[in-house]
CSV table of C-alpha atoms in Angstrom, one decimal:
chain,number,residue,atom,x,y,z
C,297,UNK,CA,21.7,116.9,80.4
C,298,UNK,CA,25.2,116.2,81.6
C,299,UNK,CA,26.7,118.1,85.0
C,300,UNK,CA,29.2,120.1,82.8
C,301,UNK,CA,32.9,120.0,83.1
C,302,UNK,CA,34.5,117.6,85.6
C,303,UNK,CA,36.3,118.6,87.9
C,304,UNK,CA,39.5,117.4,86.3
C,305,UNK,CA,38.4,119.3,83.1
C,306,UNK,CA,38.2,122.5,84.7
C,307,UNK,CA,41.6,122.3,86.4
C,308,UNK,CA,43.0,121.4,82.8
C,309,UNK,CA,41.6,124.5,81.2
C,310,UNK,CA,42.1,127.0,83.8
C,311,UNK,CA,45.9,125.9,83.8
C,312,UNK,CA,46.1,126.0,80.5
C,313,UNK,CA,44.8,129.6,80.7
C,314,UNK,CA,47.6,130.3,83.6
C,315,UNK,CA,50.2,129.2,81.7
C,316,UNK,CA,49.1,130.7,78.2
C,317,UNK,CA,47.7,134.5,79.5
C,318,UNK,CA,48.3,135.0,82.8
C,319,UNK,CA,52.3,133.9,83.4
C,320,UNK,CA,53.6,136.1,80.7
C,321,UNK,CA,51.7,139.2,82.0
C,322,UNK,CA,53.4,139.0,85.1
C,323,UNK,CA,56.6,140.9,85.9
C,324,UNK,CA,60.0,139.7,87.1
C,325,UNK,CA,59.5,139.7,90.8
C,326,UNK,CA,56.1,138.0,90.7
C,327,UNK,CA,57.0,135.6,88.2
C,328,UNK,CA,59.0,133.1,90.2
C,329,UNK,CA,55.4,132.4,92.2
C,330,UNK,CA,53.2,132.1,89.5
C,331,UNK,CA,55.8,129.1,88.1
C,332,UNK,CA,55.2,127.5,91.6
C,333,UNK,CA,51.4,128.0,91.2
C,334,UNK,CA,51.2,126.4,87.5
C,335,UNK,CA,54.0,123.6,88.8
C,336,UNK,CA,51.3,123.2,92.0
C,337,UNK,CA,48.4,122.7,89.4
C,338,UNK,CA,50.2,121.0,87.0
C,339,UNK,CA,50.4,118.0,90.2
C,340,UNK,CA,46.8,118.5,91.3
C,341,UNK,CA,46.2,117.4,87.9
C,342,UNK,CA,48.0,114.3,87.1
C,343,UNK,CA,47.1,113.2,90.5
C,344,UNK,CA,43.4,113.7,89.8
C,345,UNK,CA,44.0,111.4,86.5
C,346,UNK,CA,46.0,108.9,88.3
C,347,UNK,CA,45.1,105.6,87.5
C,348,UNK,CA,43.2,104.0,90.9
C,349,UNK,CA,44.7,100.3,89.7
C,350,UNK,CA,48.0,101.9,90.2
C,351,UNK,CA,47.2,101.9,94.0
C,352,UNK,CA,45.7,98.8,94.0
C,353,UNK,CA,48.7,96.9,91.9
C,354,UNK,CA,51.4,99.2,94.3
C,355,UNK,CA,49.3,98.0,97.5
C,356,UNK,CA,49.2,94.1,95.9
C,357,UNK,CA,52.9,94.2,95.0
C,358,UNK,CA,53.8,95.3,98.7
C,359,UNK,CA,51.4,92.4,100.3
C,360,UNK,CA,53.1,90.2,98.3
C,361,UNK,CA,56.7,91.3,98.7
C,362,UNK,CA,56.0,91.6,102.9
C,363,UNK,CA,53.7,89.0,103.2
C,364,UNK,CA,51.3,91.4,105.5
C,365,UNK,CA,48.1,92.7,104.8
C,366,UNK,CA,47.5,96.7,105.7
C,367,UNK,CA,47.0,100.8,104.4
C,368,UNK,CA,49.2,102.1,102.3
C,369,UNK,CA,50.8,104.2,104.8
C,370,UNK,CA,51.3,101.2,107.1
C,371,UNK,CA,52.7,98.6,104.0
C,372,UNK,CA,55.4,101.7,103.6
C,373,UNK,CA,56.1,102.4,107.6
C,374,UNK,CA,56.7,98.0,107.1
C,375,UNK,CA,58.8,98.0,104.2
C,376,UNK,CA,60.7,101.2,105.8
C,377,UNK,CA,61.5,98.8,108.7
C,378,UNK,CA,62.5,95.9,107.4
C,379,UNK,CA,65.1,97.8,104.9
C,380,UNK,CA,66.7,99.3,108.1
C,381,UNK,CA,66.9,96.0,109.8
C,382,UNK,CA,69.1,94.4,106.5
C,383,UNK,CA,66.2,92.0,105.4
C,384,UNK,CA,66.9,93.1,101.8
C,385,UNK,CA,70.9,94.3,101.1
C,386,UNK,CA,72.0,91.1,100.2
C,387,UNK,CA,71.9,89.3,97.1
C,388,UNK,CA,68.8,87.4,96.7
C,389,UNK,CA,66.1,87.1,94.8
C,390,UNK,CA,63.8,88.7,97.0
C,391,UNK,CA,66.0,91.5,97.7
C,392,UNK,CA,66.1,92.2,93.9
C,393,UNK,CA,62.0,91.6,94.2
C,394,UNK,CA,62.6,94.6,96.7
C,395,UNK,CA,64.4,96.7,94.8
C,396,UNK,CA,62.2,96.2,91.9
C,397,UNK,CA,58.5,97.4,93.9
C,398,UNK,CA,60.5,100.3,95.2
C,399,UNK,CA,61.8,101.4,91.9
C,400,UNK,CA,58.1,101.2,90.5
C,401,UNK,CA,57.0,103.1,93.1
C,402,UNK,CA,59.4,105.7,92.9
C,403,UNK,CA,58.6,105.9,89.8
C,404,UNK,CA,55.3,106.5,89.7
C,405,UNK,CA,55.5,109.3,91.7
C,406,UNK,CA,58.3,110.9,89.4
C,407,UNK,CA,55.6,110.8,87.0
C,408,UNK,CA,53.2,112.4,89.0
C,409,UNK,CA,55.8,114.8,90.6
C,410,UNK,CA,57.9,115.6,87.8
C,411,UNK,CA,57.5,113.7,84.3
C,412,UNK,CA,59.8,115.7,82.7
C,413,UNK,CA,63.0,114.4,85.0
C,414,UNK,CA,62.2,111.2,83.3
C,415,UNK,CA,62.4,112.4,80.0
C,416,UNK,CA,66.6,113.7,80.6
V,81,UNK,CA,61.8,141.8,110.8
V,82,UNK,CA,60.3,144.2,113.5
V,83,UNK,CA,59.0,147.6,112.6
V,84,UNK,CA,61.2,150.3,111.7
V,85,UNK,CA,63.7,148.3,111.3
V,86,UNK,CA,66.1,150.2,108.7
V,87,UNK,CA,66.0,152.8,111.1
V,88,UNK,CA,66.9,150.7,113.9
V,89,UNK,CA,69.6,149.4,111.7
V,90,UNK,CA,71.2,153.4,111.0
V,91,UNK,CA,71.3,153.3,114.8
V,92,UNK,CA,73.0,150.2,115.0
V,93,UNK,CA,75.6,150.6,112.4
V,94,UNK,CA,76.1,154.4,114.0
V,95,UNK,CA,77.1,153.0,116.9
V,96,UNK,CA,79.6,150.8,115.5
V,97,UNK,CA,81.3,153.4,113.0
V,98,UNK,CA,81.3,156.3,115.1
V,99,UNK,CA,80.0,158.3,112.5
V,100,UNK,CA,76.4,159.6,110.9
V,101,UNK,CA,74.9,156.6,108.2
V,102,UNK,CA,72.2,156.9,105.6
V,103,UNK,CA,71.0,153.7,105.3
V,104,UNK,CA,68.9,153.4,101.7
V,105,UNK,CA,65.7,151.6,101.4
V,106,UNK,CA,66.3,147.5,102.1
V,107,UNK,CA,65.4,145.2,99.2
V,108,UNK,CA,64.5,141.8,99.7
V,109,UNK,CA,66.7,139.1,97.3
V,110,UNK,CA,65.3,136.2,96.0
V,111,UNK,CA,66.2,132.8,97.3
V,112,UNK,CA,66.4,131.7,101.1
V,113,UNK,CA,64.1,129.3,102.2
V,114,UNK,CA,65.7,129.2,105.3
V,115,UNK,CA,67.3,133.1,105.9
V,116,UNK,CA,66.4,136.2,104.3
V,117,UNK,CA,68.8,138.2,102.2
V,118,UNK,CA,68.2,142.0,102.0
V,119,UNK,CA,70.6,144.4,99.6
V,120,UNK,CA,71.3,147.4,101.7
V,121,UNK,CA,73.2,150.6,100.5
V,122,UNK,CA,74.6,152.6,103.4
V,123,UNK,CA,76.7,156.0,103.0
V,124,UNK,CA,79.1,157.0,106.0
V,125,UNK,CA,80.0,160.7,107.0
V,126,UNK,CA,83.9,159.9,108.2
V,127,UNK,CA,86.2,157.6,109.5
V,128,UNK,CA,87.9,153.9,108.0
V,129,UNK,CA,84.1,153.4,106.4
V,130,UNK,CA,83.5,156.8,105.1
V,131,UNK,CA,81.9,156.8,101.8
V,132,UNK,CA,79.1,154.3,100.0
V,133,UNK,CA,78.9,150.8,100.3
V,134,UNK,CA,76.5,147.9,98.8
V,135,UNK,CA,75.8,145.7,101.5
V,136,UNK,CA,73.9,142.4,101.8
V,137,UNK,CA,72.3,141.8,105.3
V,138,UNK,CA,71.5,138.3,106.5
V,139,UNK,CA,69.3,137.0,109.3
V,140,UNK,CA,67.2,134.2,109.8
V,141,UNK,CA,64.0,133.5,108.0
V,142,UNK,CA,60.6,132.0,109.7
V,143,UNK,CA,61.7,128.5,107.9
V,144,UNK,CA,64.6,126.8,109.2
V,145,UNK,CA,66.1,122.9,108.9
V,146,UNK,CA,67.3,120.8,111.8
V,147,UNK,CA,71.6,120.9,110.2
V,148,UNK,CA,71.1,124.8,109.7
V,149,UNK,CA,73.7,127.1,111.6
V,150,UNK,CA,72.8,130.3,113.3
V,151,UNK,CA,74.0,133.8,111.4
V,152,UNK,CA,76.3,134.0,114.4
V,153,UNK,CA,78.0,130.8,113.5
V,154,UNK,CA,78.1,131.6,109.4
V,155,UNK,CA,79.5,134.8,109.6
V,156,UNK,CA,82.2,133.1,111.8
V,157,UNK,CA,82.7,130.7,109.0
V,158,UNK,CA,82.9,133.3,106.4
V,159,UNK,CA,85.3,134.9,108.2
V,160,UNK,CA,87.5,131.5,108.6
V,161,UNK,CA,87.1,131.2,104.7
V,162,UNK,CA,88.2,134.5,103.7
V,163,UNK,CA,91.3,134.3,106.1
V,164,UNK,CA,92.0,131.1,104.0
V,165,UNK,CA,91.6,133.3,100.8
V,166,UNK,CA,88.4,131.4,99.3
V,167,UNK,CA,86.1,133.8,97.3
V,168,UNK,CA,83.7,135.0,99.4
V,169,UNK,CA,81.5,138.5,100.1
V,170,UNK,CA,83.9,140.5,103.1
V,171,UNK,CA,81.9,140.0,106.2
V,172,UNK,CA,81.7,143.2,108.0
V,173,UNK,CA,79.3,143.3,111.1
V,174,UNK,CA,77.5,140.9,113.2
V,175,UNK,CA,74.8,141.7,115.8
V,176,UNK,CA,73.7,138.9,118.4
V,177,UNK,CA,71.3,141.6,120.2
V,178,UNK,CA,68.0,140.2,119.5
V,179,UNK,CA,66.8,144.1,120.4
V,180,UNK,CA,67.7,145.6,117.1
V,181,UNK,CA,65.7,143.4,114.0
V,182,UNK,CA,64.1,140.5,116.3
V,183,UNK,CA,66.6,138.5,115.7
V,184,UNK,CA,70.6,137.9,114.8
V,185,UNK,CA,72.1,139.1,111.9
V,186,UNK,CA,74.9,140.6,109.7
V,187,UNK,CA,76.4,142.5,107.5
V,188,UNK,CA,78.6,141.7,104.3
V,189,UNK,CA,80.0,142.8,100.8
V,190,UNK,CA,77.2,142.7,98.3
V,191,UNK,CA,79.1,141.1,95.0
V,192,UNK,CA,78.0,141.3,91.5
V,193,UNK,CA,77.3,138.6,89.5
V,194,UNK,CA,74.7,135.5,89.0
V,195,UNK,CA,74.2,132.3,91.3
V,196,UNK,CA,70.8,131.1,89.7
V,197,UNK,CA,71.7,127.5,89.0
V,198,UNK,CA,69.4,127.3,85.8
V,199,UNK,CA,70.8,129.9,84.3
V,200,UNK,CA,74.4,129.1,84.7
V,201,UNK,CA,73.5,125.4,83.6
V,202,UNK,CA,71.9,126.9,80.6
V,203,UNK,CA,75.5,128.8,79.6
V,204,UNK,CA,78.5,127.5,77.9
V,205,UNK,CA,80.6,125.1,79.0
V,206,UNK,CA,83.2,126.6,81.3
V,207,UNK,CA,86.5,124.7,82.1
V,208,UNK,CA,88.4,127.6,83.5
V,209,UNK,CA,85.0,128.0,86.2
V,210,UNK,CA,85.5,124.3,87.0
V,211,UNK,CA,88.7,125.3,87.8
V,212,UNK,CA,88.7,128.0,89.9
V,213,UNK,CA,85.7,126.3,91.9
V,214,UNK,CA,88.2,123.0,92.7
V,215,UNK,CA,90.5,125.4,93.6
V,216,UNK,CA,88.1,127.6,96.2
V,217,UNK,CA,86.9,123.8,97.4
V,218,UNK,CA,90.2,122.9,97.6
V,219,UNK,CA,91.0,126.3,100.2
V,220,UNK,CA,88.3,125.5,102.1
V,221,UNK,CA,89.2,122.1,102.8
V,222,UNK,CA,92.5,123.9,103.8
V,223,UNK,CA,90.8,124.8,107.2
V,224,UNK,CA,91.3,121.4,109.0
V,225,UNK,CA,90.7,120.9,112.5
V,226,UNK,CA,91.0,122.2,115.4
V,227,UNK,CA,90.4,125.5,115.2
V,228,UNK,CA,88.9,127.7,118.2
V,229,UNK,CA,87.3,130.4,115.9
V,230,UNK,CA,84.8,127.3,114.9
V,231,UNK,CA,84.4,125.8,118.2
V,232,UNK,CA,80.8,126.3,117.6
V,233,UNK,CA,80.8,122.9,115.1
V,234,UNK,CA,80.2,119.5,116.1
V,235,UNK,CA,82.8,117.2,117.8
V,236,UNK,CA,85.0,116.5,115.0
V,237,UNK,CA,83.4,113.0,113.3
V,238,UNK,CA,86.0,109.7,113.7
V,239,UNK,CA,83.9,108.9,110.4
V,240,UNK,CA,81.6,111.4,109.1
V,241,UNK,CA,79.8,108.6,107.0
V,242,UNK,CA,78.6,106.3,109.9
V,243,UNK,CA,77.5,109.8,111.4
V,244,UNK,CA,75.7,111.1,108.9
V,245,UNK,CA,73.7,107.8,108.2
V,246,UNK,CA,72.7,108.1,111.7
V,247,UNK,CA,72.2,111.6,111.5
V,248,UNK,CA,69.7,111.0,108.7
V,249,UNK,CA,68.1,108.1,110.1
V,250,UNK,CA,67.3,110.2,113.4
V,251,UNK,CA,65.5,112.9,110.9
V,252,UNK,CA,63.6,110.8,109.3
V,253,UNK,CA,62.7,108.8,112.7
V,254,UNK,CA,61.2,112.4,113.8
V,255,UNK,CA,59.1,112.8,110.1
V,256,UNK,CA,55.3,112.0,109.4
V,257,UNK,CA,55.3,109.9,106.5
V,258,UNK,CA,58.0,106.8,106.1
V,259,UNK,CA,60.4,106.7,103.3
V,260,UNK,CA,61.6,103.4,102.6
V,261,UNK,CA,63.4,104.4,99.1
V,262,UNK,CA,65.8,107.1,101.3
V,263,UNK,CA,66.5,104.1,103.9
V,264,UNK,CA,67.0,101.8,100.8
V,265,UNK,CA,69.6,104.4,100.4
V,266,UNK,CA,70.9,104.5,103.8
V,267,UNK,CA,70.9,101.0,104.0
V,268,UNK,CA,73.4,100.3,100.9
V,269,UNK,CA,75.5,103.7,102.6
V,270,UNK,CA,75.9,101.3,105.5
V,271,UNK,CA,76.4,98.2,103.7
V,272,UNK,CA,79.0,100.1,101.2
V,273,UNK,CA,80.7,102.6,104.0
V,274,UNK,CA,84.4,103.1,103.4
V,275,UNK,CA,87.2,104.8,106.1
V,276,UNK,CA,86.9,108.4,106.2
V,277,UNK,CA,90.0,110.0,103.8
V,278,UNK,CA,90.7,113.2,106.4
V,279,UNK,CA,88.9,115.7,107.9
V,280,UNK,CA,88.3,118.6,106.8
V,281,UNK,CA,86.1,121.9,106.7
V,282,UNK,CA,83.1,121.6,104.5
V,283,UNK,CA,80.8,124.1,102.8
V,284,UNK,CA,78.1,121.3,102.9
V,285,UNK,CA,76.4,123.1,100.2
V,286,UNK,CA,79.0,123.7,97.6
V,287,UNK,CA,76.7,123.5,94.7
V,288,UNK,CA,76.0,125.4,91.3
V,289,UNK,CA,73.3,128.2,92.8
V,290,UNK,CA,75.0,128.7,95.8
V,291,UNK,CA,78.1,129.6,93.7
V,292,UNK,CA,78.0,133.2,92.3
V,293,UNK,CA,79.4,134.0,88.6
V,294,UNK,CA,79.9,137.0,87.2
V,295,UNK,CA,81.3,136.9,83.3
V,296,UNK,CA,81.8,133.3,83.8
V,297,UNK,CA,84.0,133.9,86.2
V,298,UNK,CA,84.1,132.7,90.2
V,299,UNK,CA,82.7,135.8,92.3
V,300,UNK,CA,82.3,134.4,95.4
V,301,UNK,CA,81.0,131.3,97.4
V,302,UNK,CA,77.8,131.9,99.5
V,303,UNK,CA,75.6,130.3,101.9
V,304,UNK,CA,77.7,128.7,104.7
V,305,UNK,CA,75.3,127.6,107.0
V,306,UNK,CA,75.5,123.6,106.9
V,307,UNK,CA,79.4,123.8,107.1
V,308,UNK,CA,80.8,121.5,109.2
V,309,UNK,CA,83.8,119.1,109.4
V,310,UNK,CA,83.5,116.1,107.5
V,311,UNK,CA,84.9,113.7,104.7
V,312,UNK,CA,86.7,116.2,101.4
V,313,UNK,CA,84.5,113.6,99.4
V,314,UNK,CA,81.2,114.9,100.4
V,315,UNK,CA,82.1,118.3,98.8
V,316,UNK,CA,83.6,116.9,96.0
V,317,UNK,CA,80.5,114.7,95.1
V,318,UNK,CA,78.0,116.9,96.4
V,319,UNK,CA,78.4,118.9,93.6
V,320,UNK,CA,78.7,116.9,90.8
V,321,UNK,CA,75.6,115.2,92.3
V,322,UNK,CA,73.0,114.8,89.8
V,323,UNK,CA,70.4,116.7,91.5
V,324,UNK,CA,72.5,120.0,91.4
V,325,UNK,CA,73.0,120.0,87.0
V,326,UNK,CA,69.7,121.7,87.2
V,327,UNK,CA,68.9,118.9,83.9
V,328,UNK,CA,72.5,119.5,82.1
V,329,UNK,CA,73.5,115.5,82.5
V,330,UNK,CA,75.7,115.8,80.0
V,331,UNK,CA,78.0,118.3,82.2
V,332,UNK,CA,78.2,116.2,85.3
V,333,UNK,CA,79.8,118.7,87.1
V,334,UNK,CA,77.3,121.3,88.7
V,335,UNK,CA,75.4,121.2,84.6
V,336,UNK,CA,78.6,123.6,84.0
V,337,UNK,CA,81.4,121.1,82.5
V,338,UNK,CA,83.2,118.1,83.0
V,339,UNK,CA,84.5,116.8,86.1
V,340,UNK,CA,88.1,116.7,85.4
V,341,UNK,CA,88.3,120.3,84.9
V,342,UNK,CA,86.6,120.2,88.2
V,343,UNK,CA,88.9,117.6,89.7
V,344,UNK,CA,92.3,119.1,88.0
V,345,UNK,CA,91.2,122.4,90.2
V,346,UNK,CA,91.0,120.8,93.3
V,347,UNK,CA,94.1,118.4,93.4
V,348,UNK,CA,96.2,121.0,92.0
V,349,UNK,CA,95.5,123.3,95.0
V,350,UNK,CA,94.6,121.1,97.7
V,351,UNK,CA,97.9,118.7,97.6
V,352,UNK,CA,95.8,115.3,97.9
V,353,UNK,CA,94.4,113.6,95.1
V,354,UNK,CA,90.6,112.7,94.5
V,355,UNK,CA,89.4,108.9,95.1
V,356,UNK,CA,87.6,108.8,91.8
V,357,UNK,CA,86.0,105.4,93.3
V,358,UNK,CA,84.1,107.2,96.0
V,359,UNK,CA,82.2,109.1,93.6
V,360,UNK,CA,78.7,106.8,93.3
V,361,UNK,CA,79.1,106.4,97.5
V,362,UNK,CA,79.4,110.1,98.3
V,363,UNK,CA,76.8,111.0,95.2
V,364,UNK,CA,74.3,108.7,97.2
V,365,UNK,CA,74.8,110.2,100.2
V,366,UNK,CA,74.3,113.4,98.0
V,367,UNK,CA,70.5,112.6,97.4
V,368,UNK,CA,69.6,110.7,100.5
V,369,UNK,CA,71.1,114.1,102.2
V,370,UNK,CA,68.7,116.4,100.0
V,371,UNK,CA,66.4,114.3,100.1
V,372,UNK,CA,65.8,114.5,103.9
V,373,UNK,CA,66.5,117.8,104.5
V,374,UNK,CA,63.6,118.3,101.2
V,375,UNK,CA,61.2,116.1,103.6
V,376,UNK,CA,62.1,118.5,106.6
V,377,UNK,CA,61.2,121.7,104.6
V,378,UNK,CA,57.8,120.0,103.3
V,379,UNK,CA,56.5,118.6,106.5
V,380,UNK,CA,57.0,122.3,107.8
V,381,UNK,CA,54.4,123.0,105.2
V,382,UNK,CA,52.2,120.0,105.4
V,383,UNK,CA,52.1,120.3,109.4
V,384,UNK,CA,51.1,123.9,109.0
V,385,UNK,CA,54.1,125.4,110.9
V,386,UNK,CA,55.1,127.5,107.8
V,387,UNK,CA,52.4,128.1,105.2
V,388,UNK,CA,54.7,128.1,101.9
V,389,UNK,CA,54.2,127.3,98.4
V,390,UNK,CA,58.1,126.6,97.7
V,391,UNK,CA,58.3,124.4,100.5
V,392,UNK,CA,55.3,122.6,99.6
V,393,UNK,CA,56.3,121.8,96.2
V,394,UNK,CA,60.0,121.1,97.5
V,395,UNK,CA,58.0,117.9,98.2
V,396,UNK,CA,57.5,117.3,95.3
V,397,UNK,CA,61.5,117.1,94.7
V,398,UNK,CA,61.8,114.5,96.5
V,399,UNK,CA,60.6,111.2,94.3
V,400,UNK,CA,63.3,112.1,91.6
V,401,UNK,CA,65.9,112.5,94.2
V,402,UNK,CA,64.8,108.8,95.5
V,403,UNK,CA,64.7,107.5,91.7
V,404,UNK,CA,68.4,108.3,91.5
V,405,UNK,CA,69.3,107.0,94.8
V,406,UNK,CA,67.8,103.6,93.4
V,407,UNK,CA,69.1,104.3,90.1
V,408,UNK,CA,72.3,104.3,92.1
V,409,UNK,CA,72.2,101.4,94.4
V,410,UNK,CA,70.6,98.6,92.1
V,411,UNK,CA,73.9,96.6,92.6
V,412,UNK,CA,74.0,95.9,95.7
């Protein structure tokens, strides 16, 4: 006997019924929020699926392009840094490398922020 | 706002009219993260004001962003605007005394017509509003300084860019979380800076939703509190930005048209011609500017300081605003 839905599963059908009965009941004034609360979910959720090699490959990518080993948080305070000082606005290969990881990035989190911008 | 306050209000706007007031039941308006709009409808007994009027009163919300002016400060720029004849509500009365709603506030014509930014993007194409919009930039860039009734603003910038990447920087110094893709963006502003072409006043947030329309035609220009003096270019751009064409790409300026319309507006009234090859320098200010000020409002949120669902998914604006800024800048 399996645990039932996961976690992820619920979310997915109780934003599906949000969207499909709820929302359209509500009235003018009150339906402004309950956009924001299906937009909220609608994030929960494709964070919950996010791939955990996406981490791992953004972490790798970020080791490699610095050449320091660290979190997440601190790879990004790093690369923040070195941006600021000028290590990467000239034309090089490594500054195109640069670009490159941070576009990636960025883009990723489009697609877990807003995967529609990147259909326009 | 304090308790009782539409009754403290009647007393307020008594005092100031000389006569008796009924002051109707406030509504609250959408939009604001960062003041509240209420629509008021007051009647007078006598004197210059006797009869009705539909008011809009504006004070500060519990949300508020580091480059925000006070509602002291806008109405005096509302007031600076409409003496230059841009479109704007009348503003009527101010009130610094703390004692009356908790807090300052004023008064001002309440117009009719639409600002909602996805709705007007969502409407046909409209050269004759592209007009009239260059042409009410074009009068507000006709307030240049000095000018003692704004005394209020900043020292007038030697070169609004080089300040406003520092500006920017300093906000994010003071933020939680780095953000290398907005100094990727500030970075290639430095790099790229040009000398500044004037100063002049800026709305700072001339965009479409802060524009109001009513039968696709120019009602009046709202929200003034990020004016400031600064570069023309930084209107211009700002809003033919990309993130303010609420997904209309194909009308690059505000989703409503094409940007000569826009342009042909502006030069015509404003005596100076656009430099067209600022356009990607000033639109990449455009996003790293959002896209701080977007971080601001969040953190308020993640921090706990203001516990708001819009600000929390404002957020969530910000890796499409940093997509463009790279999208932007890949030439370095």
């Amino acid at each position: 006997m399996g645990k039932g839905p996961s976690g992820q599963q619920l979310l997915k059908t109780a934003l599906k019924v949000f969207r499909e009965e709820l929302l359209p009941e509500l009235t003018e004034k009150k339906r402004y929020s309950g956009l924001m609360v299906a937009n909220a979910l609608g994030i929960l959720t494709r964070q919950l699926n996010r791939n955990v090699d996406d981490q791992v490959q953004e972490e790798s990518a970020l080791v490699l392009l610095l050449e320091e080993q660290g979190s997440i948080e601190s790879l990004h305070r790093l690369f923040a840094k070195r941006i600021r000082n000028g290590d990467f606005m000239t034309y090089s290969k490594t500054s195109i490398g640069a670009w490159e990881v941070l576009f990636k990035i960025t883009q990723a989190n489009v697609e877990e922020s807003n995967p529609k911008y990147l259909e326009e | 706002m304090i308790k009782d306050w539409p009754e403290k209000l009647q007393a307020f706007l008594e005092n100031r009219v000389g006569y008796s007031v009924f002051v109707s039941e406030p509504s609250q308006l959408s939009g604001g993260a960062i003041q509240e709009n209420w629509a008021i409808d007051i009647t007078v007994a006598g004197g210059e004001w006797s009869g009705f009027h539909q008011l809009v009163l504006r004070s500060d919300a519990m949300s508020s962003v580091k480059a925000s002016r006070s509602r002291i400060e806008e109405f005096a720029l509302i007031n600076q605007a409409n003496k230059a004849g841009v479109l704007v509500p009348k503003p009527y009365f101010l009130c610094d005394d703390e004692a009356i709603l908790g807090r300052p506030f004023f008064l001002m014509e309440r117009l009719d017509g639409m600002a909602a930014g996805h709705k007007l993007a969502r409407g046909e194409e409209n050269p004759e509003l592209l007009y009239q919009l260059g042409k009410n930039l074009a009068l507000i860039h006709s307030i240049t300084p000095p000018k003692c009734e704004l005394s209020f603003l900043h020292d007038v910038p030697k070169d609004p860019a080089k300040e406003a990447i520092a500006l920017y920087r300093e906000f994010l110094d003071a933020l939680q979380e780095p953000h290398p893709a907005i100094e990727w963006g500030l970075r290639w502003l430095e790099v790229n800076v040009r000398p500044a072409d004037g100063v002049v006043l800026c709305h700072r947030d001339f965009r479409t939703g802060n524009l109001l329309v009513k039968n696709g035609v120019l009602a009046g220009v709202l929200d003034w509190e990020f004016a400031g003096w600064s570069d023309p270019h930084e209107d211009i751009f700002w809003f033919t930005a990309k993130c303010w064409r609420f997904g209309a790409n194909h009308r690059p300026a505000g989703g409503l048209g094409q940007r000569e319309d826009f342009y042909r507006g502006y030069e015509e009234n404003a005596g100076r011609k656009i430099n067209r090859e600022l356009q990607v320098y000033w639109e990449v200010m455009a996003h790293v500017r959002w896209a701080t000020i977007a971080c601001q409002q969040a953190e308020r949120n993640t921090l706990g300081i203001e516990n708001s669902l819009e600000l929390a998914l404002t957020g969530h604006v910000v890796p499409e605003l940093e997509l463009e800024i790279l999208s932007l800048t890949k030439e370095i």
